Amino acid sequence: MDRYLSVVRCIIYLANLGIRILGLNLEHPILNASGILGSEPEHVDILVKHGFSCIVTKTITLEPREGYPPPILIELDNGGYLNAVGLANPGVKGICSMVERAKLLGRPIIVSVGGGDSREYVEVSIKAEECGASGVELNLSCPHVRGFGLELGADPSMVYRVVRDVVSVLKIPVLAKLGFSDKVIESSGRALEAGAAGLTLINTIKAMYIDVYSAKPVLSNKYGGLSGPPIKPIAIRVVYDVYREYGALIIGCGGVSGWRDAAEFILAGARAVQVGSGFLRNRGIVGDILAGLRKWLEVQGVESIEELVGFAHRS
Amino acid sequence: MLIPALKISVEKLSSSYYRALFKLLEPPRIEPKPLQFINIWIPGLDEVPMSISDYTAGDYTLSIIFKVVGDGTRGLRDQNGFFGVKGFLGNGIVTSGYDRVLFIAGGSGIAPLPFLSRKCVENGCIVDVVWGVRRGDMLFNIGKYAVGLGEVYYATEDCTIGYCGKASSLVRKIVERNGFKWSLVISVGPNQMLKEVCYTFRSLQNSYVSLETMVKCGLGACGSCLLKPLPKLLCLDGPVFKCSEVYHILG
């Protein structure tokens, strides 16, 4: 009987964390952030094995890109990470094998799409749809590759144009991933106006690390994208503001390293949460977050996590 | 975390190999294990993965043994001053519980031996060594850098020193002649050698290989070190694997 009850309880708890986004019923709200593995089918295996409910690929461009030479990633002593991978990816020819693998493993997969111009975003997105992806996430905010994102994401009219061009040719849902900029709220609005099904907020933030002994920037690209705990309060603020403004579907991203961070994003307005740096430090992070969220739901006395989305906005 | 490291010295060991000694200027968060590796940053040039050749906890000195194959390793040899150490990376191996260990190296696979034998001595075990290289002039006296070694066998493909042939053939001959007395076997070198050694020790449970592949970030993010078709990353799941885990991908 006890065993029966614990199985029932387990099912109830799983149900409690279930969330619906982009027409998908996800087992729970924890996705991987783009850039963490996600360029080979075996990477999909690894991400699924570690419990992510939906897989997000590395940003894919039309042609393969080798990316920058090392160093491409460093761990900082403030708990953050700085990366400049340079959008290394296999190009569109790598999409189908990853999508097939995710489907084989019973997980939805979102293809992160990059581009130097609107045409490239459209072509890569079309390929993702042809391969059977569940959706695309337009990376409009890569902070370390010139011409691939950040300048674009900070220009609301460009955001509108790229999102509109992609949405107009796609049946699957389109997410716009935006980075931190003065215009992130305006850009978010324009992306939604152009037909984006939702927003991923935020990307890494352009930053630099200089080694004080050799007196040189460490990353080969000198500049990189800052991720991890140092950017979380910024990401929470952006999600909060954008949710308040538009009440849109938001996937929160930036510095999630435990259940509290995930909970904070959900309260600010995110329906799902992406984990990147946190997974580098703790390969068991998905299980840890889910365990924490289940307890949190119990303490809050709510049946479904959906009830807490944007709860910090209640008057 | 990037640990600042000051280069203390570099010496030429043989026609092919160099040994560089560094002093870490900040204590690492954890002590390394044998066969773990570092990514060493050569400021302004590159970042390359290197086996920890030796490490002394008391004074934070770390050495690497390497071959010059490109700009990064040329910088390791020629550049002086400050470097950066990312690590310690990978799984490594624990030597406690073993009394006699066989270490088989092909070429620069000899690099991690000094730290392995140091830890082995601490745990009361002895390391026997088989080291194979293409030419005799590539060899150097490994006993000068590694403490507490047992029997040391050399194999050269140009037949100038020791056994004439490959390390894996020498190992097979030793085993065929005398059986084996080792409770742990570790091989580091080209995949073909690893495969042959794994086959020779197919009945031994604790037979390990340390693999090499391209490593970029070293932290499990970029996925460059994927050991296709296995869903494993060398930088986190390796570089040390049981023979049984990876035998089928060794070529």
XYZ file of C-alpha atoms in Angstrom, chain A residues 8-298:
291
model
C 0.735 7.841 -6.901
C 2.454 10.672 -5.061
C 5.309 10.570 -7.524
C 2.884 10.811 -10.452
C 1.088 13.723 -8.797
C 4.348 15.545 -8.193
C 5.464 14.996 -11.767
C 2.124 16.318 -12.916
C 2.611 19.339 -10.687
C 5.718 20.365 -12.574
C 4.272 19.746 -16.025
C 4.018 22.840 -18.144
C 2.629 23.646 -21.565
C 4.633 25.864 -23.886
C 4.636 26.251 -27.650
C 1.888 23.643 -27.908
C 4.111 21.098 -26.143
C 3.314 19.342 -22.917
C 6.627 19.317 -21.101
C 7.229 16.993 -18.175
C 8.765 19.874 -16.293
C 9.956 23.416 -17.037
C 13.725 22.865 -17.198
C 15.349 23.075 -20.642
C 19.015 23.349 -21.496
C 20.236 26.711 -22.704
C 21.502 26.892 -26.247
C 25.265 26.550 -26.446
C 25.561 23.731 -23.971
C 26.434 20.789 -26.220
C 23.700 20.525 -28.872
C 25.658 20.168 -32.100
C 25.754 16.358 -32.437
C 23.155 13.615 -31.933
C 25.271 12.212 -29.097
C 25.056 15.606 -27.382
C 21.290 15.173 -27.474
C 21.751 11.774 -25.789
C 23.748 13.418 -23.013
C 21.254 16.234 -22.471
C 18.309 13.834 -22.375
C 20.174 11.542 -20.002
C 20.620 14.463 -17.637
C 16.898 15.103 -17.544
C 16.142 18.204 -19.634
C 12.492 18.141 -20.671
C 13.119 19.761 -24.037
C 16.402 20.054 -25.893
C 17.684 23.296 -27.383
C 20.448 22.935 -29.973
C 23.548 24.997 -30.265
C 22.952 27.953 -32.592
C 22.970 26.663 -36.152
C 24.022 28.785 -39.125
C 23.593 27.960 -42.794
C 27.195 26.888 -43.278
C 29.355 25.070 -40.736
C 31.473 27.314 -38.523
C 34.641 26.217 -36.747
C 34.342 28.895 -34.127
C 37.212 30.580 -32.343
C 40.449 28.925 -31.264
C 40.876 28.249 -27.522
C 40.568 29.682 -24.953
C 36.829 29.776 -25.627
C 35.504 29.387 -22.092
C 36.741 30.302 -18.652
C 35.278 29.938 -15.226
C 35.479 33.153 -13.237
C 36.119 33.464 -9.540
C 32.829 35.343 -9.059
C 30.906 32.199 -9.998
C 30.297 33.211 -13.588
C 31.585 31.909 -16.877
C 32.843 33.842 -19.852
C 32.650 32.272 -23.285
C 33.415 33.118 -26.868
C 32.891 29.888 -28.749
C 32.265 31.766 -31.985
C 29.052 29.979 -32.948
C 30.885 26.749 -33.781
C 28.266 24.496 -35.366
C 27.822 21.903 -38.101
C 25.587 24.077 -40.295
C 22.106 23.065 -41.457
C 23.293 19.599 -42.458
C 23.618 18.805 -38.751
C 20.013 19.565 -37.837
C 18.095 16.465 -38.952
C 20.268 13.936 -37.118
C 19.805 15.822 -33.844
C 16.060 16.152 -34.333
C 15.763 12.448 -35.138
C 17.733 11.524 -32.033
C 15.570 13.707 -29.802
C 12.421 12.180 -31.266
C 13.814 8.705 -30.766
C 14.313 9.590 -27.125
C 10.844 11.077 -26.834
C 11.901 14.683 -26.267
C 10.867 17.795 -28.158
C 13.710 19.765 -29.660
C 14.026 23.451 -30.430
C 16.618 24.481 -32.985
C 18.522 27.627 -32.110
C 18.975 29.605 -35.300
C 21.676 32.144 -36.096
C 22.272 34.301 -39.087
C 24.187 37.193 -40.535
C 21.019 38.470 -42.173
C 17.298 37.840 -42.328
C 17.654 35.455 -45.285
C 19.978 33.159 -43.328
C 17.592 33.036 -40.355
C 14.789 32.092 -42.736
C 16.742 29.384 -44.543
C 18.015 27.731 -41.365
C 14.525 27.894 -39.805
C 12.971 26.264 -42.870
C 15.504 23.446 -42.623
C 14.700 23.012 -38.923
C 11.003 22.710 -39.741
C 11.684 20.265 -42.576
C 13.678 18.114 -40.154
C 10.740 18.018 -37.762
C 11.902 20.376 -35.010
C 9.297 21.355 -32.428
C 10.182 25.019 -32.780
C 12.993 27.453 -33.484
C 14.673 29.919 -31.192
C 16.130 32.849 -33.100
C 19.420 33.835 -31.523
C 19.131 37.584 -31.926
C 21.699 38.314 -29.287
C 25.015 36.483 -29.585
C 27.377 38.912 -27.869
C 30.678 37.740 -29.277
C 30.294 37.253 -33.023
C 30.166 40.450 -34.998
C 27.157 40.664 -37.274
C 25.490 37.635 -35.665
C 23.118 38.945 -33.116
C 23.758 41.519 -30.499
C 23.678 44.557 -32.779
C 20.586 43.090 -34.364
C 18.786 42.305 -31.098
C 19.349 45.817 -29.846
C 17.628 47.239 -32.912
C 13.861 46.751 -32.455
C 13.060 47.318 -36.103
C 15.586 44.656 -37.178
C 14.156 42.268 -34.592
C 10.718 42.878 -36.068
C 11.949 42.243 -39.593
C 13.811 39.004 -38.877
C 11.024 37.557 -36.739
C 8.377 38.539 -39.268
C 10.356 37.031 -42.150
C 10.784 33.737 -40.299
C 7.253 33.548 -38.895
C 5.763 34.216 -42.318
C 7.274 31.031 -43.763
C 7.075 28.680 -40.772
C 4.302 26.572 -39.271
C 6.233 25.646 -36.123
C 6.452 28.196 -33.294
C 9.184 30.802 -33.235
C 10.933 32.063 -30.109
C 13.057 35.197 -30.136
C 16.078 35.072 -27.840
C 17.103 38.543 -26.812
C 20.028 39.797 -24.822
C 20.364 42.559 -22.335
C 20.244 45.984 -23.937
C 18.608 49.314 -23.243
C 15.989 48.364 -25.789
C 15.203 44.840 -24.637
C 11.623 45.696 -23.683
C 10.988 47.450 -26.957
C 12.684 44.642 -28.920
C 10.568 42.085 -27.041
C 7.417 43.940 -28.006
C 8.442 44.142 -31.633
C 9.278 40.405 -31.711
C 5.822 39.575 -30.353
C 4.190 41.991 -32.744
C 5.997 40.221 -35.597
C 4.441 36.942 -34.560
C 6.930 35.346 -32.155
C 5.202 32.724 -30.022
C 7.415 33.683 -27.119
C 10.703 35.092 -25.915
C 13.817 33.620 -24.388
C 15.311 36.142 -21.999
C 18.240 36.731 -21.677
C 21.406 35.775 -23.516
C 24.891 36.173 -22.079
C 26.175 39.700 -21.574
C 29.192 41.031 -23.435
C 32.136 41.091 -21.067
C 35.880 40.618 -20.719
C 38.380 38.974 -18.390
C 41.992 40.146 -18.190
C 44.640 38.014 -16.549
C 46.495 40.388 -14.238
C 49.779 38.481 -14.374
C 50.287 38.303 -18.119
C 48.228 41.498 -18.530
C 46.256 40.033 -21.436
C 42.576 39.305 -22.087
C 42.260 35.530 -21.770
C 39.686 34.610 -24.417
C 41.136 34.325 -27.908
C 38.328 36.631 -29.044
C 39.111 38.978 -26.129
C 35.371 39.663 -25.628
C 32.939 37.000 -24.546
C 29.497 36.443 -23.127
C 29.123 36.457 -19.357
C 26.812 33.811 -17.927
C 26.093 32.236 -14.577
C 25.023 33.650 -11.214
C 26.412 37.181 -11.787
C 23.813 37.863 -14.501
C 20.793 36.334 -12.789
C 19.428 39.471 -11.116
C 19.615 41.262 -14.462
C 17.795 38.416 -16.195
C 15.117 38.344 -13.497
C 14.576 42.078 -13.895
C 14.228 41.770 -17.671
C 11.779 38.843 -17.422
C 9.767 40.748 -14.817
C 9.574 43.901 -16.931
C 8.768 42.129 -20.185
C 6.105 39.955 -18.546
C 4.534 42.997 -16.936
C 4.493 44.785 -20.254
C 3.229 42.023 -22.517
C 2.202 38.999 -20.401
C 3.870 36.904 -23.079
C 5.313 33.408 -23.029
C 8.807 33.802 -21.621
C 11.524 31.231 -21.175
C 13.849 32.581 -18.527
C 17.577 32.129 -18.876
C 20.579 33.471 -17.028
C 22.400 32.165 -13.986
C 20.098 29.388 -12.840
C 22.144 27.276 -10.470
C 19.454 25.883 -8.189
C 15.710 25.588 -7.631
C 15.398 29.031 -6.035
C 16.706 30.649 -9.197
C 14.226 28.675 -11.301
C 11.428 29.598 -8.895
C 12.409 33.251 -9.081
C 12.227 33.217 -12.881
C 8.790 31.569 -12.745
C 7.499 34.137 -10.268
C 8.857 36.917 -12.491
C 6.849 35.533 -15.403
C 8.786 32.718 -17.053
C 6.821 29.568 -17.944
C 10.005 27.598 -18.434
C 13.642 28.018 -17.542
C 16.849 27.267 -19.400
C 20.007 26.112 -17.656
C 23.474 26.570 -19.113
C 26.359 27.405 -16.802
C 24.633 25.683 -13.894
C 24.895 22.407 -15.803
C 28.650 22.863 -16.190
C 29.104 23.055 -12.454
C 26.558 20.385 -11.538
C 25.655 17.609 -13.946
C 22.812 16.610 -11.607
C 21.265 20.068 -11.605
C 17.979 19.159 -13.304
C 17.116 16.581 -10.630
C 18.171 18.994 -7.891
C 15.998 21.792 -9.296
C 12.975 19.521 -9.725
C 13.270 18.196 -6.176
C 13.465 21.751 -4.862
C 10.540 22.934 -6.982
C 8.348 20.045 -5.812
C 8.970 20.947 -2.185
C 8.368 24.600 -2.991
C 4.982 23.780 -4.534
C 4.063 21.832 -1.426
